XYZ file of C-alpha atoms in Angstrom:
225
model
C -29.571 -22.242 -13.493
C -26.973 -19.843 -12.698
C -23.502 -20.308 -14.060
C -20.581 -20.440 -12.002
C -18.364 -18.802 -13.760
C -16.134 -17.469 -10.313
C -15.120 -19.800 -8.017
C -13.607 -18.811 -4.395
C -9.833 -19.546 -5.011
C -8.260 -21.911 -2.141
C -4.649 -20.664 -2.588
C -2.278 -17.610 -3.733
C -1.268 -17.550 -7.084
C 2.449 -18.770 -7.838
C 3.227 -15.121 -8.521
C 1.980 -14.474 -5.349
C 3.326 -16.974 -3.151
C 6.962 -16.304 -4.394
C 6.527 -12.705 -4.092
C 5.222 -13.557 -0.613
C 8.540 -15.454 0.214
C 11.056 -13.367 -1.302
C 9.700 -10.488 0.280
C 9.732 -11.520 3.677
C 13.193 -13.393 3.073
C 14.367 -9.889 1.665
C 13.133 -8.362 4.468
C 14.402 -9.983 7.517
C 17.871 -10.692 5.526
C 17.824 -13.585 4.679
C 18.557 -12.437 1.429
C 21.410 -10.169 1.957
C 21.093 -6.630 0.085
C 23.379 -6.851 -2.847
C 22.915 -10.687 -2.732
C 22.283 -11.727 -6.634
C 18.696 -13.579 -7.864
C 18.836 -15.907 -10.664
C 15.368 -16.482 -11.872
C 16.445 -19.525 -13.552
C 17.625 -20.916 -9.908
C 14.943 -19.359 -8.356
C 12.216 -21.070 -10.295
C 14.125 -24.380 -9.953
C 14.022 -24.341 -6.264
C 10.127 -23.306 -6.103
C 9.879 -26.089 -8.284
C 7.392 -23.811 -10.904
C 8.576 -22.313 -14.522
C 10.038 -19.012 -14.706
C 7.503 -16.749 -15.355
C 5.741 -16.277 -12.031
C 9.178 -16.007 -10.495
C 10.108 -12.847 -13.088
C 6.236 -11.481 -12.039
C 7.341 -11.280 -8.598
C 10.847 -10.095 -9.177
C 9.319 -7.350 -11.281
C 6.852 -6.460 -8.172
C 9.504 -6.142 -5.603
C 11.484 -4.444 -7.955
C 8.556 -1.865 -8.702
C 9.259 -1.769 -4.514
C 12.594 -0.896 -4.433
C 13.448 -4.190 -2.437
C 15.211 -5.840 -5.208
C 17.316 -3.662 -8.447
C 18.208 -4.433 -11.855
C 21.660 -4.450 -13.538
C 23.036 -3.386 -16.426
C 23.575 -6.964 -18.403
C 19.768 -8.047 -17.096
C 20.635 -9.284 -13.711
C 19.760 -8.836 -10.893
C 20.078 -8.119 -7.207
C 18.508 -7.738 -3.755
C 18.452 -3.788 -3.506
C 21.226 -2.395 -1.482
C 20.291 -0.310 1.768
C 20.494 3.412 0.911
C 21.090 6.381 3.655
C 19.441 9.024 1.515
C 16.057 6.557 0.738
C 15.644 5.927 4.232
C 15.396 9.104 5.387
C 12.435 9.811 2.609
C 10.979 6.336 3.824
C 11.000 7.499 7.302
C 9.389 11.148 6.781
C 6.560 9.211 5.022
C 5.515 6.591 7.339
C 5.817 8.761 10.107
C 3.001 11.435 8.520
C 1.032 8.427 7.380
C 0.826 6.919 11.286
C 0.272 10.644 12.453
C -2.580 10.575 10.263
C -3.873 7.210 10.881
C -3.734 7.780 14.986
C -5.844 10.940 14.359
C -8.581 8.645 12.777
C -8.272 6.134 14.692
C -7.375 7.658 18.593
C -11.183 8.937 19.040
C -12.243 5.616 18.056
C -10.302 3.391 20.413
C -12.268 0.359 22.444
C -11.273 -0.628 25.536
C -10.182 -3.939 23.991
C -8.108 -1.591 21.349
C -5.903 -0.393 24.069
C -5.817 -3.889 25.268
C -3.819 -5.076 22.415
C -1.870 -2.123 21.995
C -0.188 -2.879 26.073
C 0.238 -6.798 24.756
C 2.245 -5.584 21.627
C 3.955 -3.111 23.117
C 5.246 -5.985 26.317
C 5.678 -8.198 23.551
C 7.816 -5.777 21.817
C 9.997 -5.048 25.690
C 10.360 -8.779 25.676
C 11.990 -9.485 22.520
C 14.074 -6.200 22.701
C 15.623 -8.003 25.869
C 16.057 -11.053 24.715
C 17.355 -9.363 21.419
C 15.181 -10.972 18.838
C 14.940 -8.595 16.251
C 12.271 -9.898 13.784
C 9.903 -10.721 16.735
C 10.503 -6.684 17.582
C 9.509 -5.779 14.608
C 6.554 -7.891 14.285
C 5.049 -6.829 17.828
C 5.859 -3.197 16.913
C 3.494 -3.716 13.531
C 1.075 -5.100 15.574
C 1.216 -2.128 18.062
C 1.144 0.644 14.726
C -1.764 -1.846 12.997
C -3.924 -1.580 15.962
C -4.491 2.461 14.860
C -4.630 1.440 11.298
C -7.313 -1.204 11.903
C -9.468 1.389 13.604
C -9.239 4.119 11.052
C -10.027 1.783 8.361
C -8.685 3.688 6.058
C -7.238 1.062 3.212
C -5.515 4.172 1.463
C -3.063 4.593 4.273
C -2.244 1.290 4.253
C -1.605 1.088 0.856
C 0.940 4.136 1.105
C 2.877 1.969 3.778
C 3.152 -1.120 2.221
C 5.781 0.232 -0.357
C 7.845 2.416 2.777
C 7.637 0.140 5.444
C 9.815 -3.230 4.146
C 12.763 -0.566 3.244
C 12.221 0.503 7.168
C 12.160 -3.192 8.353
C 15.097 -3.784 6.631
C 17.268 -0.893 8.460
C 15.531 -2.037 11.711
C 17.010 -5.481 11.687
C 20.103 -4.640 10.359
C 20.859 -2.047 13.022
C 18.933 -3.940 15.237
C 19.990 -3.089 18.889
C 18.854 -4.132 22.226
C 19.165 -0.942 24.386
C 18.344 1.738 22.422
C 15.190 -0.172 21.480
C 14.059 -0.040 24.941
C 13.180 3.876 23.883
C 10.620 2.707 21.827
C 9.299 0.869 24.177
C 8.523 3.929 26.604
C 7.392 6.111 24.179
C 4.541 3.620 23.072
C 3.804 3.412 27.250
C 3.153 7.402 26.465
C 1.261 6.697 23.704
C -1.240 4.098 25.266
C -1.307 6.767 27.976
C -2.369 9.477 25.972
C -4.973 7.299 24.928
C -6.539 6.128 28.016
C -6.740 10.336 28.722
C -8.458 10.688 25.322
C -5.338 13.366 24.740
C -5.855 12.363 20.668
C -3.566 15.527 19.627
C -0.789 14.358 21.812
C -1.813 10.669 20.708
C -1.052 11.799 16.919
C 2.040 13.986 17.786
C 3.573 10.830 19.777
C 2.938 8.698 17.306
C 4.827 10.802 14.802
C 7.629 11.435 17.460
C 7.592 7.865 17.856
C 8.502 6.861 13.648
C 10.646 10.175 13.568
C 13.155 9.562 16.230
C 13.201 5.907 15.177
C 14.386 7.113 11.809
C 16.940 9.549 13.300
C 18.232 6.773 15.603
C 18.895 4.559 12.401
C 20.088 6.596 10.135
C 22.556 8.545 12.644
C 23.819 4.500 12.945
C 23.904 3.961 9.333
C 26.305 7.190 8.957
C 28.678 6.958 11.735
C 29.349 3.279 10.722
C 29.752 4.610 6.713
C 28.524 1.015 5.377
C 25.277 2.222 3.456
C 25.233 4.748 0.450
């Protein structure tokens, strides 16, 4: 009679889960940057001990979403000028790459989600939802991830793209992020006309001038180191 010894687990670990939560609460600001984290408090309001709450505080902080402190506190991870730049140079060469994989490979149904993100994405730019933005611009990037199916790439993003979120939603504004909007129309076009090397440049182009429109905010209002 075989033994079992591994058994399908029904739910995330408590490491997991508050990692889970902080992150995204990091991420769309709920948790201010520079905003302090007791573990002690933490673990009191997830109702668990302290260690899974130090786990996940260590993983973020491995991250860069959350910094320690001389004195062992610590601190939601301030937003940094210089880091997003690097941030943004990445994920853009990462999306290149994953739209060169993936544009050959598109399905009609492919470039069916990719218009419903992207009017998704026009709709809560005008109604100036940020976090729904960002969401339904994920969605439009995942649909090239998805098809390249290439888990290394999206491994490389998922320590870049929070600190990207982050600025996003923080310099969130309605107009300007109606460019975005028009160059993923290009995009889907160049797709439709099987153009794949203008696919992967206008992808690029698309992360790029999204990092230059951010960080050229971040300066000129001098709030960010």
């Amino acid at each position: 009679m075989e033994k079992e010894i591994i058994k399908p687990i029904k739910r995330l670990s408590f490491r997991d889960e508050v990692y889970q939560t902080l992150k995204k609460s990091i991420i769309n600001l709920e948790l201010q940057p520079e905003e302090r984290l007791n573990d002690k408090e933490l673990a009191e309001k997830f109702g668990i001990s302290r260690t899974p709450v130090r786990e996940a505080l260590k993983r973020l902080e491995d991250e860069g979403l959350v910094e320690s402190l001389p004195g062992s506190s610590t601190r939601v991870a301030s937003l940094k000028l210089k880091e997003a730049k690097h941030a943004f140079t990445v994920v853009a060469a990462l999306h290149a790459l994953a739209a060169r994989l993936a544009s050959p490979l598109l399905k009609e149904m492919d470039i069916e989600v990719l218009e419903f993100s992207n009017k998704t994405l026009k709709i809560a730019i005008e109604k100036g939802e940020a976090i729904k933005a960002i969401e339904a611009d994920g969605n439009f990037h995942k649909v090239f991830l998805d098809v390249a199916g290439n888990p290394e790439i999206t491994f490389a993003l998922e320590r870049s793209v929070p600190k990207i979120q982050r600025l996003e939603i923080s310099q969130f504004t309605t107009l300007k992020g109606l460019n975005s909007v028009e160059q993923h129309n290009q995009i889907i076009s160049a797709c439709k006309n099987q153009e794949y090397e203008r696919v992967v440049r206008l992808v690029e182009e698309n992360w790029l001038s999204l990092g230059e429109l951010l960080t050229q905010q971040m300066e000129s209002r001098g709030e960010f180191s």
